[in-house]
Amino acid sequence: MTDEIVVVEGDGIGKEVVPAAVSVLDAVGDFEFVAAEAGDAVKERTGEALPQETYDVVADADATLFGAAGETAADVILPLRTAVDSFVNVRPAKAYPGVNALRPETDLVFLRENTEGVYSGHEDRLSADLSTLTRVVTTSASERLAEFACDYAPDGFQVAHKANVMRETDGRFRDAVVSVAEERGVETEEVLMDAFATRVCLDPTQFDVVVCPNLAGDVLSDLAAGLVGGLGLLPSANIGPDNALFEPVHGTAPDIAGEGVANPSATILSAAMLLEHLGYEDEGAAVREAVESTLAEGPRTADLGGDASTEAVTQAVIDRLD
Amino acid sequence: MTDEIVVVEGDGIGKEVVPAAVSVLDAVGDFEFVAAEAGDAVKERTGEALPQETYDVVADADATLFGAAGETAADVILPLRTAVDSFVNVRPAKAYPGVNALRPETDLVFLRENTEGVYSGHEDRLSADLSTLTRVVTTSASERLAEFACDYAPDGFQVAHKANVMRETDGRFRDAVVSVAEERGVETEEVLMDAFATRVCLDPTQFDVVVCPNLAGDVLSDLAAGLVGGLGLLPSANIGPDNALFEPVHGTAPDIAGEGVANPSATILSAAMLLEHLGYEDEGAAVREAVESTLAEGPRTADLGGDASTEAVTQAVIDRLD
Ligand SMILES: CC(C)[C@H](C(=O)O)[C@@H](O)C(=O)O
Ligand SMILES: CC(C)[C@H](C(=O)O)[C@@H](O)C(=O)O
């Protein structure tokens, strides 16, 4: 049976890097691609950034490859994460040979809780002066994340939180994660999220797999992106129980959109995660290696100091697959 | 009239770096020092990390110099910030010549909202599975911070937030800050807190004064600490309308406490901020310059690759004041 992959290009360079990644997928397997729309352009045309059709097709797909959305990013990606019932956002942040990185020894994976925290979306305007947001933490979501973390990192992981201030909510998160890990015999180390921010700059090799609440994962993984040389190289996977959505961590890059010079690496690496998720371990590893050797040897796009086009880099990756 | 300065050493290296800073203050002015207790040791003895007496004397003082507290840090510092009605935490993060920094060009000041956000402390255990935290944002607190920011940075500042997700609360924060700045004719630039984390690593000179909600300020200033070489050099000021509390950003450093080798620079720089706050601009500037030239020329403590004692470094700072 052919796997069905939904493809949502979105806006800006999404329209360039997603087709690049699709051509790489095409080179390693036999997939049925189903295009769906979301983002600023769709909103302008139809009034809705995320059409119900797109939500439905993503919810039903085996996997989705998403590019980026512009102003409407939150309106698109947060519901799409819900569409795949994604309880964990897997965000590797790795420095690659050949890429100028502030900390070339960085090799981290963030396992970000993907359903709750401040993203739960309950906000109220209680008076002319005061608004509140209800931050939600459940033991069940924390345990589900912890089970995933134990499978992903059986040799142990770090848990970043702010339970010294958010005692009840991050305390619940921490207790749930640590107790699942204890039951499973997996070692954990706790670190306050602010201390993590300092320590990861001083020595990123202190950490490897970092489990954290939703917003902590958002900010700390972007920090790690800074250590490896920017967002242009970071893939991510939103994993649900029977479904998943893969996306580069970067945005639409409006300054270079339409010029055919965007770096497709993050999206191709996201496609490699997609392949592994669908069970194509060898193909996923091959794509990742092809991207890594292209980063090391070139050709390179302008963000990495080269002058190659998106297409030339993509072709170089495909050529290395043979 | 002699200014009264309350001195709270706290635990660990607080007992070493605070006396160091007091001897510097003694060298430049005529102050009445009033000792007060807080922290783990007091809790062990009396059951309370922050005795009511300490709270009261801090609330009544012209200024307080605080060291650090151990396990009880949150129980001590959060109420003490309330005691001085502190609406802003001023956190400079600057790389100094002579100190090994990941980004030597870093020169930032964070103006952190100091009363609300997730620090408002309202948490509820709603069921066996679910806890909530009520994040509070008011226009009044945001405006008070913005007025301070306009005085502090009349040439403009950045506003970091996550209003694309926390639309109502961080939206309120952003709108209040930006509209005060507009009225005052001060330029602002907005940046999402996750994007800030990446961008500050890639090029910290893009930013100078960064206004942010409470937890964002906590994490992003600790990130900047990582760029300048660690927490050992970062002072801070908790400013209230008629009162203020000054503290190094670092903690109690239990690994080296009691050995007389702690780096007193962050606390002495906090004392310099205290001097300026009390109107001793020249003395404050002189102390800061003395610390900077000691960092550049030595002697240095072990954390900076030297082997000088806390006392020797403090004496070197005092000698440079003459
Ligand atoms: C666009 C935004 C809602 C999103 C988030 O905060 O999760 C983005 O920053 C990310 O990290 O994927
Ligand atoms: C100790 C803790 C409560 C405190 C905070 O979160 O504000 C600390 O991290 C700080 O930054 O001063």
mmCIF file with all atom_site columns, N, CA, C and O in Angstrom, chain B residues 236-281:
data_model
loop_
_atom_site.group_PDB
_atom_site.id
_atom_site.type_symbol
_atom_site.label_atom_id
_atom_site.label_alt_id
_atom_site.label_comp_id
_atom_site.label_asym_id
_atom_site.label_entity_id
_atom_site.label_seq_id
_atom_site.pdbx_PDB_ins_code
_atom_site.Cartn_x
_atom_site.Cartn_y
_atom_site.Cartn_z
_atom_site.occupancy
_atom_site.B_iso_or_equiv
_atom_site.pdbx_formal_charge
_atom_site.auth_seq_id
_atom_site.auth_comp_id
_atom_site.auth_asym_id
_atom_site.auth_atom_id
_atom_site.pdbx_PDB_model_num
ATOM 1   N N  . SER B 1 236 ? 21.844 42.969 39.511 1.00 0.00 ? 236 SER B N  1
ATOM 2   C CA . SER B 1 236 ? 20.471 43.338 39.194 1.00 0.00 ? 236 SER B CA 1
ATOM 3   C C  . SER B 1 236 ? 19.901 44.257 40.249 1.00 0.00 ? 236 SER B C  1
ATOM 4   O O  . SER B 1 236 ? 20.388 44.311 41.375 1.00 0.00 ? 236 SER B O  1
ATOM 5   N N  . ALA B 1 237 ? 18.872 44.989 39.835 1.00 0.00 ? 237 ALA B N  1
ATOM 6   C CA . ALA B 1 237 ? 18.197 45.941 40.711 1.00 0.00 ? 237 ALA B CA 1
ATOM 7   C C  . ALA B 1 237 ? 16.706 45.694 40.633 1.00 0.00 ? 237 ALA B C  1
ATOM 8   O O  . ALA B 1 237 ? 16.143 45.640 39.543 1.00 0.00 ? 237 ALA B O  1
ATOM 9   N N  . ASN B 1 238 ? 16.075 45.511 41.786 1.00 0.00 ? 238 ASN B N  1
ATOM 10  C CA . ASN B 1 238 ? 14.618 45.443 41.863 1.00 0.00 ? 238 ASN B CA 1
ATOM 11  C C  . ASN B 1 238 ? 14.139 46.808 42.343 1.00 0.00 ? 238 ASN B C  1
ATOM 12  O O  . ASN B 1 238 ? 14.304 47.155 43.513 1.00 0.00 ? 238 ASN B O  1
ATOM 13  N N  . ILE B 1 239 ? 13.561 47.574 41.419 1.00 0.00 ? 239 ILE B N  1
ATOM 14  C CA . ILE B 1 239 ? 13.235 48.963 41.722 1.00 0.00 ? 239 ILE B CA 1
ATOM 15  C C  . ILE B 1 239 ? 11.751 49.107 42.057 1.00 0.00 ? 239 ILE B C  1
ATOM 16  O O  . ILE B 1 239 ? 10.903 48.611 41.318 1.00 0.00 ? 239 ILE B O  1
ATOM 17  N N  . GLY B 1 240 ? 11.472 49.797 43.175 1.00 0.00 ? 240 GLY B N  1
ATOM 18  C CA . GLY B 1 240 ? 10.104 50.150 43.522 1.00 0.00 ? 240 GLY B CA 1
ATOM 19  C C  . GLY B 1 240 ? 9.969  51.662 43.542 1.00 0.00 ? 240 GLY B C  1
ATOM 20  O O  . GLY B 1 240 ? 10.942 52.380 43.298 1.00 0.00 ? 240 GLY B O  1
ATOM 21  N N  . PRO B 1 241 ? 8.782  52.170 43.844 1.00 0.00 ? 241 PRO B N  1
ATOM 22  C CA . PRO B 1 241 ? 8.587  53.616 43.790 1.00 0.00 ? 241 PRO B CA 1
ATOM 23  C C  . PRO B 1 241 ? 9.445  54.386 44.812 1.00 0.00 ? 241 PRO B C  1
ATOM 24  O O  . PRO B 1 241 ? 9.956  55.459 44.491 1.00 0.00 ? 241 PRO B O  1
ATOM 25  N N  . ASP B 1 242 ? 9.628  53.857 46.034 1.00 0.00 ? 242 ASP B N  1
ATOM 26  C CA . ASP B 1 242 ? 10.454 54.606 46.997 1.00 0.00 ? 242 ASP B CA 1
ATOM 27  C C  . ASP B 1 242 ? 11.512 53.734 47.630 1.00 0.00 ? 242 ASP B C  1
ATOM 28  O O  . ASP B 1 242 ? 11.989 54.029 48.734 1.00 0.00 ? 242 ASP B O  1
ATOM 29  N N  . ASN B 1 243 ? 11.868 52.666 46.971 1.00 0.00 ? 243 ASN B N  1
ATOM 30  C CA . ASN B 1 243 ? 12.651 51.673 47.658 1.00 0.00 ? 243 ASN B CA 1
ATOM 31  C C  . ASN B 1 243 ? 13.243 50.765 46.604 1.00 0.00 ? 243 ASN B C  1
ATOM 32  O O  . ASN B 1 243 ? 12.758 50.728 45.469 1.00 0.00 ? 243 ASN B O  1
ATOM 33  N N  . ALA B 1 244 ? 14.301 50.032 46.956 1.00 0.00 ? 244 ALA B N  1
ATOM 34  C CA . ALA B 1 244 ? 14.869 49.134 45.945 1.00 0.00 ? 244 ALA B CA 1
ATOM 35  C C  . ALA B 1 244 ? 15.727 48.064 46.601 1.00 0.00 ? 244 ALA B C  1
ATOM 36  O O  . ALA B 1 244 ? 16.240 48.253 47.710 1.00 0.00 ? 244 ALA B O  1
ATOM 37  N N  . LEU B 1 245 ? 15.858 46.960 45.905 1.00 0.00 ? 245 LEU B N  1
ATOM 38  C CA . LEU B 1 245 ? 16.664 45.843 46.407 1.00 0.00 ? 245 LEU B CA 1
ATOM 39  C C  . LEU B 1 245 ? 17.608 45.391 45.303 1.00 0.00 ? 245 LEU B C  1
ATOM 40  O O  . LEU B 1 245 ? 17.188 45.176 44.164 1.00 0.00 ? 245 LEU B O  1
ATOM 41  N N  . PHE B 1 246 ? 18.870 45.224 45.664 1.00 0.00 ? 246 PHE B N  1
ATOM 42  C CA . PHE B 1 246 ? 19.922 44.914 44.692 1.00 0.00 ? 246 PHE B CA 1
ATOM 43  C C  . PHE B 1 246 ? 20.481 43.535 44.998 1.00 0.00 ? 246 PHE B C  1
ATOM 44  O O  . PHE B 1 246 ? 20.722 43.205 46.165 1.00 0.00 ? 246 PHE B O  1
ATOM 45  N N  . GLU B 1 247 ? 20.701 42.761 43.948 1.00 0.00 ? 247 GLU B N  1
ATOM 46  C CA . GLU B 1 247 ? 21.173 41.383 44.153 1.00 0.00 ? 247 GLU B CA 1
ATOM 47  C C  . GLU B 1 247 ? 21.941 40.899 42.933 1.00 0.00 ? 247 GLU B C  1
ATOM 48  O O  . GLU B 1 247 ? 21.595 41.217 41.805 1.00 0.00 ? 247 GLU B O  1
ATOM 49  N N  . PRO B 1 248 ? 22.971 40.077 43.160 1.00 0.00 ? 248 PRO B N  1
ATOM 50  C CA . PRO B 1 248 ? 23.600 39.408 42.024 1.00 0.00 ? 248 PRO B CA 1
ATOM 51  C C  . PRO B 1 248 ? 22.597 38.432 41.431 1.00 0.00 ? 248 PRO B C  1
ATOM 52  O O  . PRO B 1 248 ? 21.715 37.938 42.144 1.00 0.00 ? 248 PRO B O  1
ATOM 53  N N  . VAL B 1 249 ? 22.722 38.139 40.134 1.00 0.00 ? 249 VAL B N  1
ATOM 54  C CA . VAL B 1 249 ? 21.796 37.191 39.507 1.00 0.00 ? 249 VAL B CA 1
ATOM 55  C C  . VAL B 1 249 ? 22.147 35.743 39.891 1.00 0.00 ? 249 VAL B C  1
ATOM 56  O O  . VAL B 1 249 ? 21.298 34.861 39.870 1.00 0.00 ? 249 VAL B O  1
ATOM 57  N N  . HIS B 1 250 ? 23.391 35.521 40.337 1.00 0.00 ? 250 HIS B N  1
ATOM 58  C CA . HIS B 1 250 ? 23.793 34.144 40.670 1.00 0.00 ? 250 HIS B CA 1
ATOM 59  C C  . HIS B 1 250 ? 23.177 33.646 41.976 1.00 0.00 ? 250 HIS B C  1
ATOM 60  O O  . HIS B 1 250 ? 22.570 34.410 42.727 1.00 0.00 ? 250 HIS B O  1
ATOM 61  N N  . GLY B 1 251 ? 23.356 32.359 42.230 1.00 0.00 ? 251 GLY B N  1
ATOM 62  C CA . GLY B 1 251 ? 22.834 31.739 43.443 1.00 0.00 ? 251 GLY B CA 1
ATOM 63  C C  . GLY B 1 251 ? 23.900 31.547 44.510 1.00 0.00 ? 251 GLY B C  1
ATOM 64  O O  . GLY B 1 251 ? 24.880 32.312 44.578 1.00 0.00 ? 251 GLY B O  1
ATOM 65  N N  . THR B 1 252 ? 23.699 30.515 45.346 1.00 0.00 ? 252 THR B N  1
ATOM 66  C CA . THR B 1 252 ? 24.536 30.328 46.537 1.00 0.00 ? 252 THR B CA 1
ATOM 67  C C  . THR B 1 252 ? 25.821 29.539 46.260 1.00 0.00 ? 252 THR B C  1
ATOM 68  O O  . THR B 1 252 ? 26.656 29.423 47.154 1.00 0.00 ? 252 THR B O  1
ATOM 69  N N  . ALA B 1 253 ? 25.945 28.974 45.051 1.00 0.00 ? 253 ALA B N  1
ATOM 70  C CA . ALA B 1 253 ? 27.150 28.212 44.662 1.00 0.00 ? 253 ALA B CA 1
ATOM 71  C C  . ALA B 1 253 ? 27.642 27.282 45.767 1.00 0.00 ? 253 ALA B C  1
ATOM 72  O O  . ALA B 1 253 ? 28.773 27.411 46.255 1.00 0.00 ? 253 ALA B O  1
ATOM 73  N N  . PRO B 1 254 ? 26.808 26.311 46.183 1.00 0.00 ? 254 PRO B N  1
ATOM 74  C CA . PRO B 1 254 ? 27.168 25.449 47.316 1.00 0.00 ? 254 PRO B CA 1
ATOM 75  C C  . PRO B 1 254 ? 28.502 24.719 47.130 1.00 0.00 ? 254 PRO B C  1
ATOM 76  O O  . PRO B 1 254 ? 29.178 24.422 48.122 1.00 0.00 ? 254 PRO B O  1
ATOM 77  N N  . ASP B 1 255 ? 28.896 24.479 45.877 1.00 0.00 ? 255 ASP B N  1
ATOM 78  C CA . ASP B 1 255 ? 30.159 23.758 45.633 1.00 0.00 ? 255 ASP B CA 1
ATOM 79  C C  . ASP B 1 255 ? 31.391 24.510 46.124 1.00 0.00 ? 255 ASP B C  1
ATOM 80  O O  . ASP B 1 255 ? 32.395 23.898 46.477 1.00 0.00 ? 255 ASP B O  1
ATOM 81  N N  . ILE B 1 256 ? 31.339 25.827 46.135 1.00 0.00 ? 256 ILE B N  1
ATOM 82  C CA . ILE B 1 256 ? 32.524 26.587 46.565 1.00 0.00 ? 256 ILE B CA 1
ATOM 83  C C  . ILE B 1 256 ? 32.278 27.422 47.827 1.00 0.00 ? 256 ILE B C  1
ATOM 84  O O  . ILE B 1 256 ? 33.175 28.121 48.298 1.00 0.00 ? 256 ILE B O  1
ATOM 85  N N  . ALA B 1 257 ? 31.071 27.341 48.376 1.00 0.00 ? 257 ALA B N  1
ATOM 86  C CA . ALA B 1 257 ? 30.735 28.187 49.536 1.00 0.00 ? 257 ALA B CA 1
ATOM 87  C C  . ALA B 1 257 ? 31.642 27.870 50.720 1.00 0.00 ? 257 ALA B C  1
ATOM 88  O O  . ALA B 1 257 ? 31.973 26.718 50.976 1.00 0.00 ? 257 ALA B O  1
ATOM 89  N N  . GLY B 1 258 ? 32.043 28.903 51.412 1.00 0.00 ? 258 GLY B N  1
ATOM 90  C CA . GLY B 1 258 ? 32.840 28.731 52.627 1.00 0.00 ? 258 GLY B CA 1
ATOM 91  C C  . GLY B 1 258 ? 34.335 28.719 52.372 1.00 0.00 ? 258 GLY B C  1
ATOM 92  O O  . GLY B 1 258 ? 35.141 28.732 53.309 1.00 0.00 ? 258 GLY B O  1
ATOM 93  N N  . GLU B 1 259 ? 34.732 28.743 51.105 1.00 0.00 ? 259 GLU B N  1
ATOM 94  C CA . GLU B 1 259 ? 36.159 28.647 50.797 1.00 0.00 ? 259 GLU B CA 1
ATOM 95  C C  . GLU B 1 259 ? 36.827 29.993 50.549 1.00 0.00 ? 259 GLU B C  1
ATOM 96  O O  . GLU B 1 259 ? 38.044 30.057 50.337 1.00 0.00 ? 259 GLU B O  1
ATOM 97  N N  . GLY B 1 260 ? 36.018 31.040 50.521 1.00 0.00 ? 260 GLY B N  1
ATOM 98  C CA . GLY B 1 260 ? 36.612 32.362 50.319 1.00 0.00 ? 260 GLY B CA 1
ATOM 99  C C  . GLY B 1 260 ? 37.124 32.609 48.907 1.00 0.00 ? 260 GLY B C  1
ATOM 100 O O  . GLY B 1 260 ? 37.986 33.459 48.687 1.00 0.00 ? 260 GLY B O  1
ATOM 101 N N  . VAL B 1 261 ? 36.564 31.860 47.941 1.00 0.00 ? 261 VAL B N  1
ATOM 102 C CA . VAL B 1 261 ? 37.061 32.004 46.565 1.00 0.00 ? 261 VAL B CA 1
ATOM 103 C C  . VAL B 1 261 ? 35.987 32.482 45.585 1.00 0.00 ? 261 VAL B C  1
ATOM 104 O O  . VAL B 1 261 ? 36.210 32.541 44.375 1.00 0.00 ? 261 VAL B O  1
ATOM 105 N N  . ALA B 1 262 ? 34.804 32.834 46.107 1.00 0.00 ? 262 ALA B N  1
ATOM 106 C CA . ALA B 1 262 ? 33.711 33.252 45.225 1.00 0.00 ? 262 ALA B CA 1
ATOM 107 C C  . ALA B 1 262 ? 34.039 34.583 44.550 1.00 0.00 ? 262 ALA B C  1
ATOM 108 O O  . ALA B 1 262 ? 34.698 35.446 45.142 1.00 0.00 ? 262 ALA B O  1
ATOM 109 N N  . ASN B 1 263 ? 33.537 34.741 43.345 1.00 0.00 ? 263 ASN B N  1
ATOM 110 C CA . ASN B 1 263 ? 33.713 35.979 42.595 1.00 0.00 ? 263 ASN B CA 1
ATOM 111 C C  . ASN B 1 263 ? 32.744 37.043 43.139 1.00 0.00 ? 263 ASN B C  1
ATOM 112 O O  . ASN B 1 263 ? 31.525 36.881 43.025 1.00 0.00 ? 263 ASN B O  1
ATOM 113 N N  . PRO B 1 264 ? 33.262 38.131 43.706 1.00 0.00 ? 264 PRO B N  1
ATOM 114 C CA . PRO B 1 264 ? 32.363 39.136 44.286 1.00 0.00 ? 264 PRO B CA 1
ATOM 115 C C  . PRO B 1 264 ? 31.864 40.157 43.266 1.00 0.00 ? 264 PRO B C  1
ATOM 116 O O  . PRO B 1 264 ? 31.106 41.064 43.617 1.00 0.00 ? 264 PRO B O  1
ATOM 117 N N  . SER B 1 265 ? 32.257 40.034 42.001 1.00 0.00 ? 265 SER B N  1
ATOM 118 C CA . SER B 1 265 ? 31.984 41.097 41.010 1.00 0.00 ? 265 SER B CA 1
ATOM 119 C C  . SER B 1 265 ? 30.505 41.412 40.847 1.00 0.00 ? 265 SER B C  1
ATOM 120 O O  . SER B 1 265 ? 30.108 42.582 40.805 1.00 0.00 ? 265 SER B O  1
ATOM 121 N N  . ALA B 1 266 ? 29.659 40.370 40.729 1.00 0.00 ? 266 ALA B N  1
ATOM 122 C CA . ALA B 1 266 ? 28.236 40.620 40.494 1.00 0.00 ? 266 ALA B CA 1
ATOM 123 C C  . ALA B 1 266 ? 27.628 41.399 41.664 1.00 0.00 ? 266 ALA B C  1
ATOM 124 O O  . ALA B 1 266 ? 26.787 42.285 41.466 1.00 0.00 ? 266 ALA B O  1
ATOM 125 N N  . THR B 1 267 ? 28.062 41.081 42.869 1.00 0.00 ? 267 THR B N  1
ATOM 126 C CA . THR B 1 267 ? 27.496 41.766 44.045 1.00 0.00 ? 267 THR B CA 1
ATOM 127 C C  . THR B 1 267 ? 28.052 43.185 44.160 1.00 0.00 ? 267 THR B C  1
ATOM 128 O O  . THR B 1 267 ? 27.328 44.118 44.512 1.00 0.00 ? 267 THR B O  1
ATOM 129 N N  . ILE B 1 268 ? 29.329 43.350 43.832 1.00 0.00 ? 268 ILE B N  1
ATOM 130 C CA . ILE B 1 268 ? 29.893 44.706 43.864 1.00 0.00 ? 268 ILE B CA 1
ATOM 131 C C  . ILE B 1 268 ? 29.253 45.563 42.766 1.00 0.00 ? 268 ILE B C  1
ATOM 132 O O  . ILE B 1 268 ? 28.949 46.741 42.978 1.00 0.00 ? 268 ILE B O  1
ATOM 133 N N  . LEU B 1 269 ? 29.002 44.964 41.607 1.00 0.00 ? 269 LEU B N  1
ATOM 134 C CA . LEU B 1 269 ? 28.292 45.708 40.551 1.00 0.00 ? 269 LEU B CA 1
ATOM 135 C C  . LEU B 1 269 ? 26.849 46.027 40.979 1.00 0.00 ? 269 LEU B C  1
ATOM 136 O O  . LEU B 1 269 ? 26.307 47.074 40.607 1.00 0.00 ? 269 LEU B O  1
ATOM 137 N N  . SER B 1 270 ? 26.237 45.135 41.749 1.00 0.00 ? 270 SER B N  1
ATOM 138 C CA . SER B 1 270 ? 24.900 45.425 42.289 1.00 0.00 ? 270 SER B CA 1
ATOM 139 C C  . SER B 1 270 ? 24.985 46.604 43.255 1.00 0.00 ? 270 SER B C  1
ATOM 140 O O  . SER B 1 270 ? 24.093 47.470 43.286 1.00 0.00 ? 270 SER B O  1
ATOM 141 N N  . ALA B 1 271 ? 26.065 46.649 44.045 1.00 0.00 ? 271 ALA B N  1
ATOM 142 C CA . ALA B 1 271 ? 26.267 47.783 44.961 1.00 0.00 ? 271 ALA B CA 1
ATOM 143 C C  . ALA B 1 271 ? 26.456 49.078 44.176 1.00 0.00 ? 271 ALA B C  1
ATOM 144 O O  . ALA B 1 271 ? 26.007 50.155 44.599 1.00 0.00 ? 271 ALA B O  1
ATOM 145 N N  . ALA B 1 272 ? 27.095 48.994 43.013 1.00 0.00 ? 272 ALA B N  1
ATOM 146 C CA . ALA B 1 272 ? 27.242 50.190 42.162 1.00 0.00 ? 272 ALA B CA 1
ATOM 147 C C  . ALA B 1 272 ? 25.874 50.686 41.690 1.00 0.00 ? 272 ALA B C  1
ATOM 148 O O  . ALA B 1 272 ? 25.607 51.896 41.659 1.00 0.00 ? 272 ALA B O  1
ATOM 149 N N  . MET B 1 273 ? 24.996 49.744 41.346 1.00 0.00 ? 273 MET B N  1
ATOM 150 C CA . MET B 1 273 ? 23.633 50.131 40.951 1.00 0.00 ? 273 MET B CA 1
ATOM 151 C C  . MET B 1 273 ? 22.908 50.771 42.136 1.00 0.00 ? 273 MET B C  1
ATOM 152 O O  . MET B 1 273 ? 22.143 51.728 41.979 1.00 0.00 ? 273 MET B O  1
ATOM 153 N N  . LEU B 1 274 ? 23.156 50.227 43.325 1.00 0.00 ? 274 LEU B N  1
ATOM 154 C CA . LEU B 1 274 ? 22.553 50.780 44.551 1.00 0.00 ? 274 LEU B CA 1
ATOM 155 C C  . LEU B 1 274 ? 23.023 52.218 44.763 1.00 0.00 ? 274 LEU B C  1
ATOM 156 O O  . LEU B 1 274 ? 22.218 53.117 45.056 1.00 0.00 ? 274 LEU B O  1
ATOM 157 N N  . LEU B 1 275 ? 24.317 52.449 44.600 1.00 0.00 ? 275 LEU B N  1
ATOM 158 C CA . LEU B 1 275 ? 24.850 53.806 44.768 1.00 0.00 ? 275 LEU B CA 1
ATOM 159 C C  . LEU B 1 275 ? 24.166 54.771 43.806 1.00 0.00 ? 275 LEU B C  1
ATOM 160 O O  . LEU B 1 275 ? 23.716 55.853 44.202 1.00 0.00 ? 275 LEU B O  1
ATOM 161 N N  . GLU B 1 276 ? 24.077 54.372 42.547 1.00 0.00 ? 276 GLU B N  1
ATOM 162 C CA . GLU B 1 276 ? 23.438 55.255 41.569 1.00 0.00 ? 276 GLU B CA 1
ATOM 163 C C  . GLU B 1 276 ? 21.975 55.502 41.935 1.00 0.00 ? 276 GLU B C  1
ATOM 164 O O  . GLU B 1 276 ? 21.478 56.623 41.816 1.00 0.00 ? 276 GLU B O  1
ATOM 165 N N  . HIS B 1 277 ? 21.320 54.452 42.393 1.00 0.00 ? 277 HIS B N  1
ATOM 166 C CA . HIS B 1 277 ? 19.915 54.605 42.768 1.00 0.00 ? 277 HIS B CA 1
ATOM 167 C C  . HIS B 1 277 ? 19.737 55.609 43.907 1.00 0.00 ? 277 HIS B C  1
ATOM 168 O O  . HIS B 1 277 ? 18.770 56.384 43.940 1.00 0.00 ? 277 HIS B O  1
ATOM 169 N N  . LEU B 1 278 ? 20.690 55.619 44.849 1.00 0.00 ? 278 LEU B N  1
ATOM 170 C CA . LEU B 1 278 ? 20.595 56.548 45.982 1.00 0.00 ? 278 LEU B CA 1
ATOM 171 C C  . LEU B 1 278 ? 21.083 57.952 45.615 1.00 0.00 ? 278 LEU B C  1
ATOM 172 O O  . LEU B 1 278 ? 21.092 58.848 46.459 1.00 0.00 ? 278 LEU B O  1
ATOM 173 N N  . GLY B 1 279 ? 21.509 58.125 44.363 1.00 0.00 ? 279 GLY B N  1
ATOM 174 C CA . GLY B 1 279 ? 21.923 59.453 43.911 1.00 0.00 ? 279 GLY B CA 1
ATOM 175 C C  . GLY B 1 279 ? 23.424 59.655 43.902 1.00 0.00 ? 279 GLY B C  1
ATOM 176 O O  . GLY B 1 279 ? 23.901 60.741 43.558 1.00 0.00 ? 279 GLY B O  1
ATOM 177 N N  . TYR B 1 280 ? 24.179 58.630 44.278 1.00 0.00 ? 280 TYR B N  1
ATOM 178 C CA . TYR B 1 280 ? 25.646 58.749 44.256 1.00 0.00 ? 280 TYR B CA 1
ATOM 179 C C  . TYR B 1 280 ? 26.165 58.286 42.894 1.00 0.00 ? 280 TYR B C  1
ATOM 180 O O  . TYR B 1 280 ? 26.793 57.231 42.775 1.00 0.00 ? 280 TYR B O  1
ATOM 181 N N  . GLU B 1 281 ? 25.860 59.090 41.890 1.00 0.00 ? 281 GLU B N  1
ATOM 182 C CA . GLU B 1 281 ? 26.198 58.724 40.515 1.00 0.00 ? 281 GLU B CA 1
ATOM 183 C C  . GLU B 1 281 ? 27.703 58.533 40.334 1.00 0.00 ? 281 GLU B C  1
ATOM 184 O O  . GLU B 1 281 ? 28.140 57.557 39.718 1.00 0.00 ? 281 GLU B O  1
#
